[in-house]
Amino acid sequence: MSEREIQGCPPGRVRTAAVGAPVRRVDASDKVTGRAVYLDDMAVPGVLHAALVFPGCAHAELIGVDASAARSMPGVRAVVTAGDIPGENEVGVIDADQPLLPFDRVRYEGDAVAIVVAETAALAREAADAVSVNLTELPGVFDAVRAMESDAPLVHKTGNVFLHDKVRKGDIDAGFDAADIIVEREFRTHHQEHCYLEPLAALAVPEDNGSMTIYGTMQCPFYVQKAVAGVLGLPLASVRVIQTVTGGGFGGKEDAPSEICACAAVAAWKTGSAVKLIYSREEDFLRSSKRHPMHVTFKLGARRDGTFTAAKIRAVADAGAYSTLTPVVVFRATAHATGPYEIPNVSTDVYGVYTNRQTTGAFRGFGQPQIIFANESVIDEVAEALGMDPVDIRLHNCLDVGKRTATNQLLTESVGLRETLERARELSGWDELRQVSGRTDEERDHVQRGIGIGSIYYGVSLGAKGLALDGSGAHINVYRDGSIRIGVGGTEMGQGLLTVLAQIAADSLGVSVDSIHVERADTSVVPDSGPSVASRTTLMTGNAVIDAAGKLRTVMGEVAADLLGIDVTEVEFRDGTAGSAEKNVTFAEVAEQCWARNVSTAADGWYAAPESTFDEDGQGDAYAVYSYATHVAEVEVDTETGQVSVVRVTAAHDVGRVMNPVTLEGQIEGGVMQGVGMALYEQMRTSEGAVTTPDFSTYIIPTAMDTPEILTAFIEHPYSKGPFGAKGIGETPAMPGAVAIANAVSNALGLRFHELPLTPERVRQAVSERKDP
């Protein structure tokens, strides 16, 4: 596929994008945003501040809460406990297993037992410290595998194992009987924190008509609307949620904002005043959801020519104290567990298990990166045992049009995995580097170099188990001067959504991007559009914008035809005009004429995901379409210290159609760095449920100094139902990187690793054990 170099590339960086049909593009300096609403700038008369009271232990019977000392402090307006909640004391996103304020039992250290409301934030925190919590501590369970045992302490009376998804395809025993080689290994991953810019924050404002308005940093305003309406006992129409400027989410602002916004709302209802609640970073680490720790057993069989014959996977996901989004994470992990390869015989079992640790939910990749670490590592071991190149064995088995996934879904279009493998191989110089990998640096005899690869696929949007939520709306209003305002249900978190939606609208209406203003999400503007997750917003909201624009073209086209005296079939909208090549008027003139004739120039658009299926054996068309990616990592390993340095990452992505190369590249580079963090640095440590790495001085993330050279390549295999052929890109950049780095370290040292992150201590220990068995 032909390529071109993207302009504006810094020296020393190679960035390529596949050439396709022209799509409206913007320069790196262009910015299309809605109204910027920063929570700290909200000047609300009489605003009060809230702070939460925590139990100080991970599992206990809650006997009572004594707030008398706090209530007596001057400036304290209220202390709210479970009995004060006017509606239903429940904020579970999927399962009804999570009270807003516990009333009988606390299940992890982040369970807030009371809300203190005061005139200042400092006073609220001081008063919260004065609240006495009467508890009877109970035995806890802090490992998901241990929690599955019959004698483990119960987190919920219904049992610790609350979820089991599976895939059964073919004959697993016959598949392994046909194999010439079988490799089986166990893997572990740990909690990973999202590390978005600002901690979770909310402002609740009671209105004169008895309704409630919520402002907050979030991904999913409609989740928040449902939670707040529930705890207040209000209809959804009486709760308005407005997203404020959100500095990244990565899944961490999908479920957790429902809790903080509901706390602020109950406090505002109790006091009759606006209430602001902003977590400290330590509180955010304690209460926000994390990436699921997983224990994965992966068994793979192959013939001598490298053909995969069977795969058996068992994974245990640590949900923490409540299920939150674990059902979605487990479903996705189950459907994708074999990786992007055609394997005729598959048996997969993935379990969701309660523990007395921090809740876990969505994190870029939705449960896939943990299992990707396992499957891509085992594939490398199989290749090594067969004497095959890791790229060749992947090319031999990779999914393509006409092949079937583990869920037996026949792929019919938009499958660019093979091209991502080939392009990553070429751009990284894989074949040359493999010849010298594993060797010691000539000038530094304690440094060894390695190169590794990881390939993935990702079902775009919510899939078969999320169809009820998989619709999206848009509202477009064309003003009489031709300027345009768009309201959508998708949220901007720094990923460039508003820019891309403005581009889509501009192309659809034939106008300049500069004439379009895209608002941030507001639940009063559009219908429930589901969550801004799962790489779905460009696909879903983009199609909703196209739908609304199509309705406007019809109405405005009739007016333009009448103005010009031509048939309506001759009217085209392009370059800010409407009409034919011979006779046309400006778009603004058509808008003015619509206004003069009392013709509405507002339209609503809607898009619902195509049907998908997933039966009790995990067979069916689990997702409508998939995105694909391959990353190649080059590393240097210091065998004296165990320090791993990532030198370069090559990232090749099939995105369907490149809508905006600047924002797309930003997505990929950010995802690469999250992969670096997962591979080498990030591990939230806990002791008996208490977080022992509660801030950025102890929870280590990669910095600018750890950023490798990043080469990106865009592969375009358009999706027929995507806006201009586009698919999702939000999740995939964070998924292959960690295992590519792990495989590169293994290549450098000749050692396999089965637990992440590869900290200097873990690497150094492995090197020492090899030298001194």
Coordinates of N, CA and C in Angstrom, one line a residue, residues 511-686:
V511 N -19.1 22.5 4.1 CA -18.7 23.8 4.7 C -17.3 23.8 5.3
S512 N -16.9 24.9 5.8 CA -15.6 25.0 6.4 C -15.7 24.5 7.9
V513 N -14.6 23.8 8.3 CA -14.5 23.4 9.7 C -14.6 24.6 10.6
D514 N -14.1 25.8 10.2 CA -14.2 27.0 11.1 C -15.6 27.4 11.4
S515 N -16.6 27.0 10.6 CA -17.9 27.5 10.8 C -18.7 26.6 11.8
I516 N -18.0 25.6 12.3 CA -18.7 24.6 13.2 C -18.2 24.7 14.6
H517 N -19.1 24.7 15.5 CA -18.9 24.7 17.0 C -19.5 23.5 17.6
V518 N -18.6 22.6 18.1 CA -19.1 21.3 18.8 C -19.1 21.5 20.3
E519 N -20.3 21.3 20.9 CA -20.4 21.5 22.3 C -20.0 20.2 23.0
R520 N -19.5 20.4 24.2 CA -19.3 19.2 25.1 C -20.6 18.6 25.5
A521 N -20.5 17.4 26.0 CA -21.7 16.5 26.2 C -22.5 17.2 27.3
D522 N -23.8 17.2 27.0 CA -24.9 17.7 27.9 C -26.1 16.8 27.8
T523 N -26.5 16.2 28.8 CA -27.6 15.2 28.7 C -28.9 15.8 28.4
S524 N -29.0 17.2 28.4 CA -30.3 17.8 28.1 C -30.4 18.1 26.6
V525 N -29.3 17.8 25.8 CA -29.3 18.2 24.4 C -29.6 17.0 23.5
V526 N -29.1 15.8 23.8 CA -29.3 14.6 23.0 C -29.8 13.5 23.8
P527 N -30.4 12.4 23.2 CA -30.8 11.2 23.9 C -29.6 10.5 24.5
D528 N -29.8 9.6 25.4 CA -28.8 8.8 26.0 C -28.0 8.1 24.9
S529 N -26.7 8.5 24.8 CA -25.9 8.0 23.7 C -24.8 7.0 24.1
G530 N -25.1 6.4 25.3 CA -24.2 5.4 25.8 C -22.9 6.0 26.3
P531 N -21.9 5.1 26.6 CA -20.6 5.6 27.1 C -19.6 6.0 26.0
S532 N -18.7 6.9 26.4 CA -17.6 7.2 25.5 C -16.4 6.3 25.8
V533 N -16.5 5.1 25.4 CA -15.5 4.0 25.7 C -15.4 3.1 24.4
A534 N -14.5 2.1 24.6 CA -14.5 1.0 23.6 C -14.3 1.4 22.2
S535 N -13.5 2.5 22.0 CA -13.2 3.0 20.6 C -14.5 3.2 19.8
R536 N -15.6 3.7 20.4 CA -16.8 3.7 19.7 C -17.3 5.1 19.3
T537 N -16.6 6.2 19.8 CA -17.2 7.5 19.6 C -17.1 8.0 18.2
T538 N -16.0 7.8 17.5 CA -15.9 8.2 16.1 C -16.9 7.4 15.3
L539 N -17.0 6.1 15.5 CA -17.9 5.3 14.7 C -19.3 5.7 15.0
M540 N -19.7 5.7 16.2 CA -21.1 5.8 16.6 C -21.6 7.3 16.5
T541 N -20.9 8.2 17.1 CA -21.3 9.6 17.1 C -21.0 10.2 15.7
G542 N -20.0 9.8 15.1 CA -19.7 10.2 13.7 C -20.8 9.9 12.8
N543 N -21.3 8.7 12.9 CA -22.5 8.3 12.0 C -23.8 9.0 12.4
A544 N -23.9 9.3 13.7 CA -25.1 10.1 14.1 C -25.0 11.5 13.5
V545 N -23.8 12.1 13.5 CA -23.6 13.4 12.9 C -24.0 13.4 11.4
I546 N -23.5 12.3 10.7 CA -23.8 12.1 9.3 C -25.3 12.0 9.0
D547 N -26.0 11.3 9.9 CA -27.4 11.1 9.8 C -28.1 12.5 9.9
A548 N -27.8 13.3 10.9 CA -28.4 14.6 11.1 C -28.1 15.5 9.9
A549 N -26.8 15.5 9.5 CA -26.4 16.3 8.3 C -27.2 15.9 7.1
G550 N -27.5 14.6 6.9 CA -28.2 14.2 5.7 C -29.6 14.8 5.7
K551 N -30.2 14.8 6.9 CA -31.6 15.4 7.0 C -31.6 16.9 6.7
L552 N -30.5 17.6 7.1 CA -30.4 19.0 6.8 C -30.1 19.2 5.3
R553 N -29.3 18.4 4.7 CA -29.1 18.5 3.2 C -30.4 18.4 2.5
T554 N -31.3 17.5 2.9 CA -32.5 17.3 2.2 C -33.4 18.6 2.3
V555 N -33.5 19.1 3.5 CA -34.4 20.3 3.7 C -33.8 21.6 3.0
M556 N -32.5 21.8 3.3 CA -31.8 23.0 2.7 C -31.6 22.8 1.2
G557 N -31.5 21.6 0.7 CA -31.4 21.4 -0.7 C -32.6 21.8 -1.5
E558 N -33.8 21.6 -0.9 CA -35.1 22.0 -1.5 C -35.1 23.5 -1.6
V559 N -34.7 24.2 -0.5 CA -34.7 25.6 -0.6 C -33.7 26.2 -1.6
A560 N -32.5 25.6 -1.6 CA -31.5 26.0 -2.6 C -32.0 25.8 -4.0
A561 N -32.7 24.6 -4.3 CA -33.2 24.4 -5.6 C -34.2 25.4 -6.0
D562 N -35.1 25.8 -5.1 CA -36.1 26.8 -5.4 C -35.5 28.1 -5.7
L563 N -34.5 28.5 -4.9 CA -33.8 29.7 -5.1 C -33.1 29.8 -6.5
L564 N -32.6 28.7 -6.9 CA -31.8 28.7 -8.2 C -32.6 28.3 -9.4
G565 N -33.8 27.8 -9.2 CA -34.6 27.3 -10.3 C -34.1 26.1 -10.9
I566 N -33.5 25.2 -10.1 CA -33.0 23.9 -10.7 C -33.7 22.8 -10.0
D567 N -33.5 21.6 -10.5 CA -34.1 20.4 -9.9 C -33.3 20.1 -8.6
V568 N -34.0 19.6 -7.6 CA -33.3 19.3 -6.3 C -32.3 18.2 -6.5
T569 N -32.4 17.4 -7.4 CA -31.4 16.3 -7.6 C -30.0 16.9 -8.1
E570 N -30.0 18.1 -8.6 CA -28.8 18.8 -9.1 C -28.0 19.5 -8.0
V571 N -28.7 19.6 -6.8 CA -28.1 20.4 -5.7 C -27.0 19.5 -5.0
E572 N -25.8 20.1 -4.9 CA -24.7 19.5 -4.2 C -24.2 20.6 -3.2
F573 N -23.7 20.1 -2.0 CA -23.2 21.0 -1.0 C -21.6 20.8 -1.0
R574 N -20.9 21.8 -1.4 CA -19.4 21.7 -1.4 C -18.8 23.1 -1.3
D575 N -17.7 23.1 -0.7 CA -16.9 24.4 -0.6 C -17.7 25.6 -0.2
G576 N -18.6 25.4 0.7 CA -19.4 26.5 1.3 C -20.5 27.0 0.4
T577 N -20.9 26.2 -0.6 CA -21.9 26.6 -1.6 C -22.9 25.4 -1.7
A578 N -24.1 25.8 -2.2 CA -25.1 24.8 -2.5 C -25.7 25.1 -3.9
G579 N -25.8 24.0 -4.7 CA -26.3 24.2 -6.1 C -25.6 23.3 -7.0
S580 N -25.6 23.7 -8.3 CA -24.9 22.9 -9.3 C -23.6 23.6 -9.7
A581 N -22.8 23.0 -10.6 CA -21.6 23.7 -11.0 C -21.8 25.0 -11.7
E582 N -22.9 25.1 -12.4 CA -23.2 26.3 -13.1 C -24.0 27.4 -12.3
K583 N -24.8 27.0 -11.4 CA -25.6 27.9 -10.6 C -25.6 27.5 -9.2
N584 N -25.1 28.4 -8.3 CA -25.1 28.1 -6.9 C -25.1 29.3 -6.0
V585 N -25.4 29.1 -4.8 CA -25.4 30.2 -3.8 C -24.6 29.7 -2.6
T586 N -24.3 30.7 -1.7 CA -23.5 30.3 -0.5 C -24.4 29.5 0.4
F587 N -23.7 28.7 1.3 CA -24.4 28.0 2.3 C -25.1 28.9 3.2
A588 N -24.5 30.1 3.5 CA -25.1 31.1 4.4 C -26.3 31.7 3.8
E589 N -26.3 31.9 2.5 CA -27.5 32.4 1.9 C -28.7 31.4 1.9
V590 N -28.4 30.1 1.8 CA -29.5 29.1 1.9 C -30.0 29.1 3.4
A591 N -29.1 29.2 4.4 CA -29.5 29.3 5.8 C -30.4 30.5 6.0
E592 N -30.1 31.6 5.5 CA -30.9 32.8 5.7 C -32.2 32.7 5.0
Q593 N -32.3 32.1 3.9 CA -33.6 31.9 3.2 C -34.5 30.9 4.0
C594 N -33.8 29.9 4.5 CA -34.6 28.9 5.4 C -35.3 29.6 6.5
W595 N -34.5 30.5 7.1 CA -35.0 31.3 8.3 C -36.2 32.2 7.8
A596 N -36.0 32.8 6.7 CA -37.0 33.7 6.1 C -38.3 33.0 5.8
R597 N -38.2 31.7 5.4 CA -39.3 30.9 5.0 C -39.9 30.0 6.1
N598 N -39.4 30.2 7.3 CA -39.8 29.4 8.5 C -39.6 27.9 8.3
V599 N -38.4 27.6 7.6 CA -38.0 26.2 7.4 C -37.0 25.9 8.5
S600 N -37.3 24.9 9.3 CA -36.4 24.5 10.3 C -35.0 24.0 9.8
T601 N -34.0 24.5 10.4 CA -32.6 24.0 10.1 C -31.9 23.4 11.3
A602 N -32.7 22.7 12.0 CA -32.2 21.9 13.1 C -32.6 20.4 12.9
A603 N -31.7 19.5 13.2 CA -32.0 18.1 12.9 C -31.3 17.2 13.9
D604 N -31.9 16.1 14.3 CA -31.4 15.1 15.2 C -30.9 13.9 14.4
G605 N -29.8 13.4 14.7 CA -29.3 12.2 14.1 C -29.1 11.0 15.1
W606 N -29.2 9.8 14.6 CA -29.1 8.7 15.5 C -28.4 7.5 14.7
Y607 N -27.6 6.8 15.4 CA -27.0 5.6 14.8 C -26.9 4.5 15.9
A608 N -27.4 3.3 15.5 CA -27.4 2.1 16.3 C -26.4 1.1 15.7
A609 N -25.7 0.5 16.6 CA -24.7 -0.5 16.1 C -25.4 -1.7 15.4
P610 N -24.7 -2.3 14.4 CA -25.3 -3.5 13.8 C -25.5 -4.6 14.8
E611 N -26.3 -5.5 14.5 CA -26.6 -6.7 15.3 C -25.4 -7.5 15.5
S612 N -25.2 -8.0 16.8 CA -24.1 -8.9 17.1 C -24.6 -10.0 18.0
T613 N -23.9 -11.1 18.1 CA -24.4 -12.3 18.8 C -23.3 -12.9 19.6
F614 N -23.7 -13.6 20.7 CA -22.7 -14.4 21.5 C -23.5 -15.4 22.3
D615 N -23.5 -16.7 21.9 CA -24.4 -17.6 22.6 C -23.7 -18.2 23.9
E616 N -24.3 -19.2 24.5 CA -23.8 -19.7 25.8 C -22.5 -20.4 25.6
D617 N -22.1 -20.8 24.4 CA -20.8 -21.4 24.2 C -19.8 -20.4 23.6
G618 N -20.2 -19.1 23.7 CA -19.3 -18.1 23.2 C -19.1 -18.1 21.7
Q619 N -20.1 -18.5 20.9 CA -20.1 -18.5 19.5 C -21.0 -17.5 18.9
G620 N -20.6 -16.8 17.9 CA -21.4 -15.8 17.2 C -20.6 -14.6 16.8
D621 N -21.2 -13.7 16.2 CA -20.6 -12.4 15.7 C -20.5 -11.5 16.8
A622 N -19.4 -11.6 17.6 CA -19.3 -10.9 18.9 C -19.3 -9.4 18.7
Y623 N -18.6 -8.9 17.6 CA -18.5 -7.4 17.3 C -18.8 -7.2 15.8
A624 N -19.2 -6.1 15.5 CA -19.5 -5.8 14.1 C -18.2 -5.7 13.2
V625 N -17.2 -5.1 13.8 CA -15.9 -4.9 13.1 C -14.8 -4.8 14.1
Y626 N -13.6 -5.1 13.6 CA -12.4 -5.1 14.5 C -11.3 -4.1 13.9
S627 N -10.6 -3.6 14.9 CA -9.4 -2.9 14.5 C -8.2 -3.8 14.8
Y628 N -7.1 -3.5 14.1 CA -5.9 -4.4 14.2 C -4.6 -3.6 14.4
A629 N -3.6 -4.2 15.1 CA -2.4 -3.4 15.3 C -1.2 -4.4 15.5
T630 N 0.0 -3.9 15.2 CA 1.2 -4.6 15.5 C 2.2 -3.6 16.0
H631 N 2.8 -3.9 17.1 CA 3.9 -3.1 17.7 C 5.2 -3.9 17.7
V632 N 6.3 -3.3 17.4 CA 7.6 -3.8 17.5 C 8.4 -3.0 18.5
A633 N 9.0 -3.5 19.5 CA 9.8 -2.8 20.5 C 11.3 -3.2 20.4
E634 N 12.1 -2.2 20.5 CA 13.6 -2.4 20.6 C 14.0 -2.0 22.0
V635 N 14.8 -2.8 22.7 CA 15.1 -2.5 24.1 C 16.6 -2.7 24.3
E636 N 17.1 -2.1 25.4 CA 18.4 -2.3 25.9 C 18.3 -2.7 27.4
V637 N 18.9 -3.8 27.8 CA 18.8 -4.3 29.2 C 20.2 -4.2 29.9
D638 N 20.2 -3.6 31.0 CA 21.4 -3.5 31.8 C 21.4 -4.7 32.7
T639 N 22.3 -5.7 32.5 CA 22.3 -6.9 33.3 C 22.8 -6.7 34.7
E640 N 23.5 -5.6 34.9 CA 24.0 -5.3 36.3 C 22.9 -4.7 37.2
T641 N 22.1 -3.9 36.6 CA 21.1 -3.2 37.4 C 19.6 -3.7 37.2
G642 N 19.4 -4.4 36.0 CA 18.1 -4.9 35.7 C 17.3 -3.8 35.0
Q643 N 17.9 -2.7 34.8 CA 17.1 -1.6 34.1 C 16.9 -1.8 32.6
V644 N 15.6 -1.7 32.2 CA 15.3 -1.8 30.8 C 15.0 -0.4 30.2
S645 N 15.6 -0.2 29.1 CA 15.3 1.1 28.3 C 14.7 0.7 27.0
V646 N 13.6 1.3 26.7 CA 12.9 1.1 25.4 C 13.5 2.1 24.4
V647 N 14.2 1.7 23.4 CA 14.9 2.5 22.5 C 13.9 3.0 21.4
R648 N 13.1 2.1 20.9 CA 12.3 2.5 19.8 C 11.0 1.6 19.7
V649 N 9.9 2.2 19.4 CA 8.7 1.4 19.2 C 8.1 1.7 17.8
T650 N 7.9 0.7 17.0 CA 7.2 0.8 15.7 C 5.8 0.4 15.9
A651 N 4.8 1.2 15.5 CA 3.4 0.9 15.7 C 2.7 1.0 14.4
A652 N 2.1 -0.1 13.9 CA 1.4 -0.1 12.7 C -0.1 -0.4 13.0
H653 N -1.0 0.4 12.6 CA -2.4 0.3 13.0 C -3.3 0.3 11.7
D654 N -4.2 -0.6 11.7 CA -5.3 -0.6 10.7 C -6.5 0.2 11.4
V655 N -6.7 1.4 10.9 CA -7.7 2.3 11.5 C -9.0 2.4 10.6
G656 N -9.1 1.7 9.5 CA -10.2 1.8 8.6 C -9.9 2.9 7.6
R657 N -10.0 4.2 8.1 CA -9.7 5.4 7.3 C -9.1 6.4 8.3
V658 N -8.1 7.0 7.9 CA -7.4 8.1 8.7 C -8.3 9.3 8.6
M659 N -8.9 9.8 9.7 CA -9.7 11.0 9.7 C -8.8 12.2 9.9
N660 N -7.9 12.1 10.9 CA -7.1 13.2 11.2 C -5.7 12.7 11.7
P661 N -4.7 12.8 10.8 CA -3.4 12.1 11.2 C -2.7 12.7 12.4
V662 N -3.0 14.0 12.7 CA -2.4 14.6 13.9 C -2.9 14.0 15.2
T663 N -4.3 14.0 15.3 CA -4.8 13.4 16.5 C -4.6 11.9 16.6
L664 N -4.7 11.3 15.5 CA -4.4 9.8 15.4 C -3.0 9.5 15.9
E665 N -2.1 10.2 15.5 CA -0.7 9.9 15.9 C -0.6 10.2 17.4
G666 N -1.3 11.2 17.9 CA -1.3 11.5 19.4 C -1.8 10.3 20.2
Q667 N -2.9 9.8 19.6 CA -3.5 8.6 20.3 C -2.5 7.4 20.4
I668 N -1.8 7.2 19.3 CA -0.9 6.1 19.2 C 0.3 6.3 20.2
E669 N 0.8 7.5 20.1 CA 2.0 7.8 21.0 C 1.7 7.7 22.5
G670 N 0.5 8.2 22.8 CA 0.1 8.1 24.2 C -0.2 6.7 24.6
G671 N -0.8 5.9 23.7 CA -1.0 4.5 24.0 C 0.3 3.7 24.2
V672 N 1.3 4.0 23.3 CA 2.6 3.4 23.4 C 3.2 3.6 24.8
M673 N 3.1 4.9 25.3 CA 3.6 5.2 26.7 C 2.9 4.4 27.8
Q674 N 1.6 4.2 27.6 CA 0.9 3.5 28.6 C 1.3 2.0 28.6
G675 N 1.7 1.5 27.4 CA 2.2 0.2 27.3 C 3.6 0.1 28.0
V676 N 4.4 1.1 27.8 CA 5.7 1.2 28.5 C 5.5 1.1 30.0
G677 N 4.5 1.9 30.5 CA 4.2 1.9 31.9 C 3.8 0.5 32.4
M678 N 2.9 -0.2 31.7 CA 2.5 -1.5 32.1 C 3.6 -2.5 32.1
A679 N 4.5 -2.4 31.1 CA 5.5 -3.3 30.9 C 6.6 -3.2 32.0
L680 N 7.0 -2.0 32.3 CA 8.2 -1.7 33.1 C 8.0 -1.1 34.4
Y681 N 7.0 -0.3 34.7 CA 7.0 0.5 35.8 C 5.8 0.3 36.8
E682 N 4.6 0.3 36.2 CA 3.4 0.5 37.0 C 2.8 -0.7 37.7
Q683 N 2.8 -0.6 39.0 CA 2.2 -1.6 39.8 C 1.6 -1.0 41.1
M684 N 0.3 -1.0 41.2 CA -0.3 -0.4 42.5 C -0.2 -1.5 43.5
R685 N 0.6 -1.2 44.6 CA 0.8 -2.2 45.6 C -0.2 -2.0 46.7
T686 N -0.6 -3.2 47.3 CA -1.5 -3.1 48.4 C -1.1 -4.1 49.5

